[in-house]
Amino acid sequence: MFDVPVIQKELSHHSSFYLYHEKKILEATTQLKESFPTVEFLYSMKTNANPSVVDCVLSQGFGVDAASVAEVMAGVARGVPQHKIQFSAPGKSKKHIEETIDHAILVADSLNEVQLIQTVAQEKGIVATIGIRVHPSFSFLGGAATPSKFGVDEEQFLEALPVLDALPNLEIRGIHIHVQSQELSHQVLTQYYTNQLTLVRRAQEKAKHPFTFLNMGSGIGIPYSLTDAPLDVPGLGQTLTGLLKEFLVDFPEMGIYVETGRYAVGKSGVYVTTVLDKKVSRGKTFVILENTLNGFIRPSLEQLVRKYSGESTPAASEPLFTKENAFQFIALTQETQEETVTLVGNLCTAADVVATDITLPILQVGNAIVITNAGSYAAVLSPMQFSSQIPPAELFCTSQGDVITYQK
Ligand SMILES: *Cc1c(COP(=O)(O)O)cnc(C)c1O
């Protein structure tokens, strides 16, 4: 699952670090490309913007799902062509639009934003091809659609299409739909894809020009807890390929995009931290680790959700909380005798708890613990400035076994 000799070697340089394996990223991206031959993938860079990770994913022909100006520019700097960078995020300012309109396909997140892009295009004297993020009239799991801060409600979009089509400096040619991440059910994703293709047919009836791209968003999940059954990605690919075969007969010009962050890199990373101290307080054994809440926040958030929700299976709140028991803790020690411990961090807050009353081999100060599922929404989410600790290093292990180090 991870490379213990590499970890042991790096522990002599760093007492807490992320380790990303190129080999794992290549396995995941190859799996996607082979499973979905009619689709172009966009890397959702917000999941992990480590430069070597980005280099690796983009080297596989992925475009960019950018959520900020900086992410657009990270794609531009790596030579990604404009049509393979889609900038989709709520609340783009005029400045954001001015800085990216020549480098990315802008996906408007509201009708106001369409007007703002029209203004910028007019000022620049260009005609911009753009997409619109549509908040569909269907929900992810079936049942009524809910309100959303993202995109334009499908009903409003369909009604506005004649007006949008008449804007002189815009060609509205794309539809972006993303409702949910981290799904492991083939059946749910199949229905979701089917509903999306039907939405495009409804929109095309109202639009003057043929749509030329559909961005189907993400949804493809990874197993987090040991009881999760992994999604059958080749099977899902085959299903979508079948659906598209029919669809593309009527839409021969349509480019189909799927976004992914988590599937590409989520399983490629582990977090490694070291035991700094150990104590017993009124019968409870605490193991104090370096840079936990501040270095890899998600296990601590899981503890908070467990403490405050009072529910047996609290709902996901991506990307902060996915589910319970989403991270495994592996002690790097030869010790075979076990004990029950509570893992906490070295911050001056009682909220810095990563695991409560778990059974692990008896740990000594200086031993290391590996935490799994640290490749996505991990380093990027963690409050590393909290209490001015030295943040964990980020290490990238190439397929050849060389390690590239990033230390802030
Ligand atoms: C975050 C995000 C994604 C990526 O989701 P993953 O679960 O990491 O694949 C894709 N599309 C949009 C619009 C997003 O906001």
XYZ file of C-alpha atoms and ligand atoms in Angstrom:
423
model
C 0.000 0.000 0.000
C 2.913 2.336 0.694
C 6.647 2.177 0.510
C 8.060 1.598 4.008
C 11.775 1.848 3.053
C 11.167 5.265 1.435
C 9.258 6.404 4.528
C 11.983 5.147 6.894
C 14.638 6.961 4.898
C 12.695 10.243 4.806
C 11.992 10.067 8.551
C 15.666 10.864 9.097
C 15.054 14.254 7.402
C 11.447 15.138 8.340
C 9.339 14.303 11.369
C 6.033 14.879 9.542
C 5.385 14.755 5.820
C 3.069 13.887 2.972
C 4.372 11.287 0.561
C 2.825 11.049 -2.909
C 3.686 8.146 -5.207
C 3.911 8.862 -8.921
C 3.301 5.183 -9.670
C -0.095 5.299 -7.943
C -1.153 8.442 -9.812
C -0.171 6.871 -13.119
C -2.143 3.715 -12.273
C -5.264 5.743 -11.475
C -5.057 8.081 -14.474
C -4.359 5.154 -16.827
C -7.348 3.319 -15.379
C -9.574 6.328 -16.120
C -8.294 6.874 -19.659
C -8.646 3.198 -20.571
C -12.112 2.930 -19.033
C -13.559 6.097 -20.628
C -12.166 6.251 -24.185
C -14.703 8.813 -25.477
C -14.109 11.280 -22.671
C -11.493 13.952 -21.993
C -10.466 14.282 -18.363
C -9.914 17.532 -16.504
C -7.840 17.481 -13.326
C -9.630 19.258 -10.462
C -6.509 20.964 -9.234
C -8.017 22.139 -5.957
C -7.704 18.563 -4.670
C -3.892 18.673 -4.659
C -1.866 21.469 -6.243
C 1.578 20.100 -5.398
C 3.683 20.982 -8.476
C 4.986 17.443 -9.051
C 1.514 15.968 -8.633
C 0.118 18.481 -11.142
C 2.992 17.775 -13.567
C 2.323 14.065 -13.312
C -1.441 14.242 -13.905
C -1.144 16.728 -16.757
C 1.595 14.623 -18.395
C -1.154 12.031 -18.906
C -3.071 14.367 -21.214
C -5.506 15.669 -18.618
C -6.774 19.210 -18.994
C -7.501 21.456 -16.017
C -10.658 22.017 -13.990
C -9.572 25.343 -12.513
C -11.258 26.941 -9.499
C -9.117 30.106 -9.410
C -6.957 32.369 -11.561
C -3.826 30.725 -10.137
C -5.054 27.280 -11.179
C -5.737 28.534 -14.698
C -2.189 29.915 -14.818
C -0.710 26.667 -13.466
C -2.231 24.973 -16.519
C -1.018 27.708 -18.888
C 2.524 27.445 -17.477
C 2.512 23.739 -18.355
C 1.420 24.345 -21.921
C -2.192 23.229 -21.597
C -4.159 24.718 -24.491
C -7.057 27.088 -23.800
C -9.773 24.616 -24.797
C -8.534 22.159 -22.167
C -8.657 24.598 -19.231
C -12.154 25.199 -17.880
C -12.477 27.880 -15.214
C -15.620 27.138 -13.242
C -16.159 28.714 -9.831
C -18.795 30.893 -8.195
C -18.142 34.593 -7.658
C -15.612 35.402 -10.368
C -14.770 39.091 -10.294
C -14.263 41.294 -13.334
C -10.522 41.134 -12.654
C -10.584 37.318 -12.553
C -12.377 37.285 -15.900
C -10.005 39.810 -17.493
C -6.999 37.774 -16.388
C -8.251 34.438 -17.698
C -10.483 35.095 -20.700
C -7.608 34.613 -23.171
C -6.297 31.475 -21.442
C -9.257 29.352 -20.392
C -12.811 28.465 -21.320
C -14.818 30.413 -18.802
C -17.818 28.651 -17.321
C -20.238 31.265 -16.027
C -21.697 30.452 -12.643
C -24.637 32.889 -12.755
C -26.594 35.024 -15.201
C -24.873 38.123 -13.732
C -21.565 36.543 -14.554
C -22.600 35.930 -18.167
C -23.184 39.685 -18.458
C -19.827 40.414 -16.824
C -18.027 38.148 -19.297
C -19.945 39.804 -22.147
C -18.709 43.210 -20.876
C -15.080 42.074 -20.676
C -15.241 40.453 -24.130
C -16.737 43.632 -25.581
C -14.039 45.814 -23.979
C -11.384 43.523 -25.424
C -13.082 43.432 -28.817
C -13.324 39.645 -28.907
C -16.001 36.984 -29.142
C -15.555 34.474 -26.324
C -16.757 30.886 -26.390
C -18.026 30.038 -22.931
C -19.994 27.498 -20.959
C -22.599 27.849 -18.253
C -22.810 25.818 -15.106
C -26.332 24.499 -14.872
C -27.900 23.399 -11.604
C -30.158 20.641 -12.883
C -33.839 20.034 -12.257
C -32.932 16.538 -11.036
C -31.061 15.631 -7.879
C -28.119 13.290 -7.550
C -29.885 10.507 -5.696
C -33.366 10.963 -7.205
C -36.111 13.117 -5.731
C -36.641 16.846 -5.986
C -33.819 19.226 -6.866
C -32.647 21.448 -4.023
C -31.494 25.100 -4.030
C -27.785 25.598 -4.695
C -25.224 28.398 -4.660
C -23.669 26.814 -7.747
C -24.648 27.472 -11.315
C -27.932 28.634 -12.813
C -31.094 26.659 -12.121
C -31.968 24.657 -15.219
C -35.394 26.320 -15.450
C -33.837 29.814 -15.443
C -31.173 28.712 -17.904
C -33.700 27.357 -20.411
C -35.765 30.518 -20.142
C -32.734 32.785 -20.577
C -31.262 30.938 -23.574
C -32.804 33.148 -26.305
C -31.425 36.267 -24.559
C -28.038 34.649 -23.988
C -27.854 33.561 -27.630
C -28.271 37.192 -28.665
C -25.282 38.535 -26.697
C -22.917 39.941 -29.328
C -19.552 39.035 -27.774
C -20.357 35.570 -26.464
C -20.892 32.156 -27.964
C -22.537 30.035 -25.314
C -21.569 26.560 -26.382
C -20.980 24.544 -23.242
C -22.873 23.090 -20.316
C -21.213 22.183 -17.029
C -22.986 20.017 -14.480
C -21.512 18.948 -11.149
C -23.806 18.050 -8.308
C -21.840 15.729 -6.038
C -18.472 14.096 -5.431
C -17.374 10.780 -3.957
C -19.985 8.313 -5.204
C -19.255 4.582 -5.186
C -22.511 3.308 -6.727
C -22.461 2.368 -10.400
C -26.251 2.624 -10.490
C -26.366 6.152 -9.057
C -23.710 7.428 -11.446
C -25.375 5.771 -14.442
C -28.668 7.502 -13.641
C -26.814 10.789 -13.101
C -25.098 10.559 -16.487
C -28.364 9.588 -18.187
C -30.150 12.578 -16.634
C -27.381 14.906 -17.790
C -27.655 13.785 -21.408
C -31.422 14.335 -21.269
C -30.849 17.838 -19.877
C -28.608 18.663 -22.842
C -31.332 17.507 -25.228
C -33.840 19.792 -23.472
C -31.414 22.717 -23.689
C -30.595 22.082 -27.339
C -34.279 22.396 -28.230
C -34.231 25.961 -26.873
C -30.823 27.033 -28.163
C -30.081 28.575 -31.532
C -26.592 27.074 -31.936
C -25.394 23.539 -31.337
C -23.718 22.987 -27.998
C -20.143 21.829 -28.490
C -19.110 20.706 -25.040
C -20.581 19.018 -22.003
C -18.602 18.921 -18.777
C -20.131 16.136 -16.715
C -18.383 17.111 -13.481
C -17.049 14.608 -11.015
C -18.738 11.940 -8.914
C -16.259 9.089 -9.274
C -15.345 8.098 -5.728
C -12.604 6.175 -3.965
C -12.864 3.723 -1.055
C -12.047 5.459 2.237
C -13.031 3.080 5.010
C -11.917 -0.553 4.956
C -15.543 -1.616 4.449
C -16.106 0.511 1.319
C -16.617 -1.547 -1.838
C -14.627 0.209 -4.577
C -16.455 1.538 -7.606
C -16.106 -0.659 -10.693
C -14.464 2.035 -12.816
C -14.028 -0.052 -15.998
C -17.685 -1.081 -15.706
C -18.830 2.508 -15.273
C -16.679 3.555 -18.216
C -18.294 0.911 -20.369
C -21.765 2.118 -19.346
C -21.009 5.764 -20.116
C -19.350 4.839 -23.397
C -22.573 3.049 -24.352
C -24.754 6.021 -23.401
C -22.515 8.393 -25.322
C -22.478 6.245 -28.429
C -26.166 6.923 -28.859
C -25.972 10.546 -27.712
C -23.100 11.517 -30.006
C -25.041 10.391 -33.079
C -27.269 13.434 -32.459
C -24.448 15.655 -31.171
C -21.472 14.806 -33.378
C -19.625 18.040 -32.491
C -19.871 17.562 -28.744
C -16.712 17.255 -26.650
C -17.389 15.310 -23.468
C -15.377 16.157 -20.345
C -15.275 14.488 -16.952
C -13.614 16.161 -13.975
C -11.730 14.335 -11.269
C -9.429 15.252 -8.462
C -9.870 12.572 -5.884
C -9.794 9.484 -8.135
C -6.606 10.617 -9.854
C -4.567 11.317 -6.720
C -6.496 10.459 -3.543
C -5.012 7.002 -3.040
C -1.508 8.083 -4.059
C -0.700 9.843 -0.810
C -0.048 9.011 2.818
C 0.645 11.267 5.755
C 3.486 10.361 8.092
C 3.906 11.801 11.554
C 6.015 11.066 14.617
C 5.291 10.392 18.279
C 6.560 13.395 20.279
C 5.337 12.387 23.716
C 3.127 9.941 25.535
C 1.284 10.220 28.830
C -1.399 8.606 30.940
C -4.081 10.873 32.388
C -6.619 9.373 34.784
C -6.324 6.015 33.098
C -6.366 7.222 29.470
C -3.223 6.915 27.334
C -2.494 9.879 25.072
C 0.000 9.684 22.222
C 1.088 13.151 21.123
C 1.910 13.456 17.428
C 3.423 16.222 15.330
C 1.344 18.417 12.972
C -1.983 16.624 12.976
C -4.921 19.081 12.979
C -2.640 21.713 11.436
C -0.839 19.280 9.078
C -3.622 16.890 7.991
C -6.927 18.241 9.251
C -9.370 15.634 7.997
C -8.959 12.988 10.735
C -9.511 15.760 13.325
C -12.638 16.928 11.507
C -13.927 13.368 11.575
C -13.505 13.414 15.363
C -15.410 16.702 15.610
C -18.266 15.391 13.479
C -18.395 12.226 15.574
C -18.514 14.319 18.744
C -21.138 16.855 17.705
C -23.471 15.231 15.157
C -24.953 12.595 17.447
C -25.825 10.582 14.342
C -24.666 7.064 13.647
C -23.813 7.829 10.005
C -23.399 11.609 9.678
C -23.927 13.020 6.182
C -20.859 13.885 4.123
C -19.763 17.489 3.852
C -17.188 17.354 1.071
C -14.346 17.905 1.025
C -14.067 18.404 4.793
C -15.878 15.286 5.940
C -16.519 12.184 3.871
C -17.543 9.498 6.340
C -16.545 7.803 9.566
C -13.422 5.639 9.766
C -12.167 7.164 6.539
C -8.507 7.049 7.560
C -6.407 4.146 8.737
C -3.595 4.569 11.278
C -0.627 2.279 10.874
C 2.168 2.243 13.446
C 5.642 1.700 11.986
C 7.059 -0.485 14.725
C 8.136 -4.102 15.202
C 6.256 -4.147 18.515
C 3.597 -6.853 18.581
C 1.964 -6.119 21.939
C -1.010 -3.782 21.627
C -2.690 -1.149 23.781
C -5.635 1.257 23.557
C -4.607 4.855 22.931
C -5.990 8.227 21.939
C -3.980 9.960 19.230
C -3.710 13.729 19.626
C -1.562 16.475 18.147
C 0.907 18.963 19.579
C -1.250 22.088 19.121
C -2.468 24.092 22.107
C -6.106 23.157 21.565
C -8.157 20.260 22.861
C -9.732 19.942 19.388
C -6.474 18.470 18.069
C -7.606 14.824 18.371
C -7.105 12.398 15.500
C -8.316 9.080 16.873
C -10.059 8.112 20.111
C -9.462 4.829 21.946
C -7.990 2.848 19.095
C -5.899 -0.276 19.404
C -2.347 0.001 18.122
C 0.972 -1.686 18.830
C 2.603 -0.095 21.876
C 4.230 3.115 20.640
C 7.424 4.772 21.869
C 8.507 8.393 21.468
C 10.155 8.633 18.046
C 7.990 5.962 16.391
C 6.141 6.974 13.227
C 2.484 6.609 12.297
C 1.216 6.451 8.725
C -2.258 7.819 7.934
C -3.874 6.699 4.678
C -6.009 8.500 2.057
C -3.894 11.654 2.171
C -3.520 12.338 -1.550
C -6.499 14.646 -2.012
C -8.152 17.434 0.002
C -5.410 16.957 2.582
C -2.436 19.336 2.518
C -4.552 21.930 0.676
C -7.205 22.020 3.416
C -4.984 22.035 6.478
C -4.402 25.198 8.564
C -0.621 24.993 8.503
C -0.122 28.513 9.772
C -1.873 27.687 13.041
C 0.521 28.411 15.939
C 3.448 28.938 13.579
C 4.649 25.349 13.582
C 7.041 24.206 10.877
C 4.583 22.666 8.394
C 4.937 19.085 7.177
C 7.078 18.564 4.085
C 5.464 17.360 0.877
C 7.437 14.616 -0.834
C 6.902 13.194 -4.291
C 8.389 9.783 -5.011
C 8.952 9.229 -8.726
C 8.455 5.875 -10.424
C 12.261 5.545 -10.357
C 12.282 5.973 -6.569
C 13.754 9.496 -6.483
C 12.195 11.804 -3.924
C 11.424 15.458 -4.691
C 11.036 17.579 -1.544
C 8.825 20.616 -0.974
C 9.297 22.318 2.385
C 7.759 25.694 3.167
C -14.154 19.750 -6.451
C -14.812 19.570 -7.732
C -14.518 18.469 -8.529
C -13.630 17.346 -8.095
O -14.266 16.411 -7.272
P -13.494 15.081 -6.901
O -14.366 14.402 -5.935
O -12.178 15.489 -6.313
O -13.278 14.310 -8.151
C -15.071 18.431 -9.795
N -15.877 19.403 -10.239
C -16.193 20.476 -9.485
C -17.073 21.518 -10.047
C -15.694 20.595 -8.216
O -16.023 21.637 -7.454
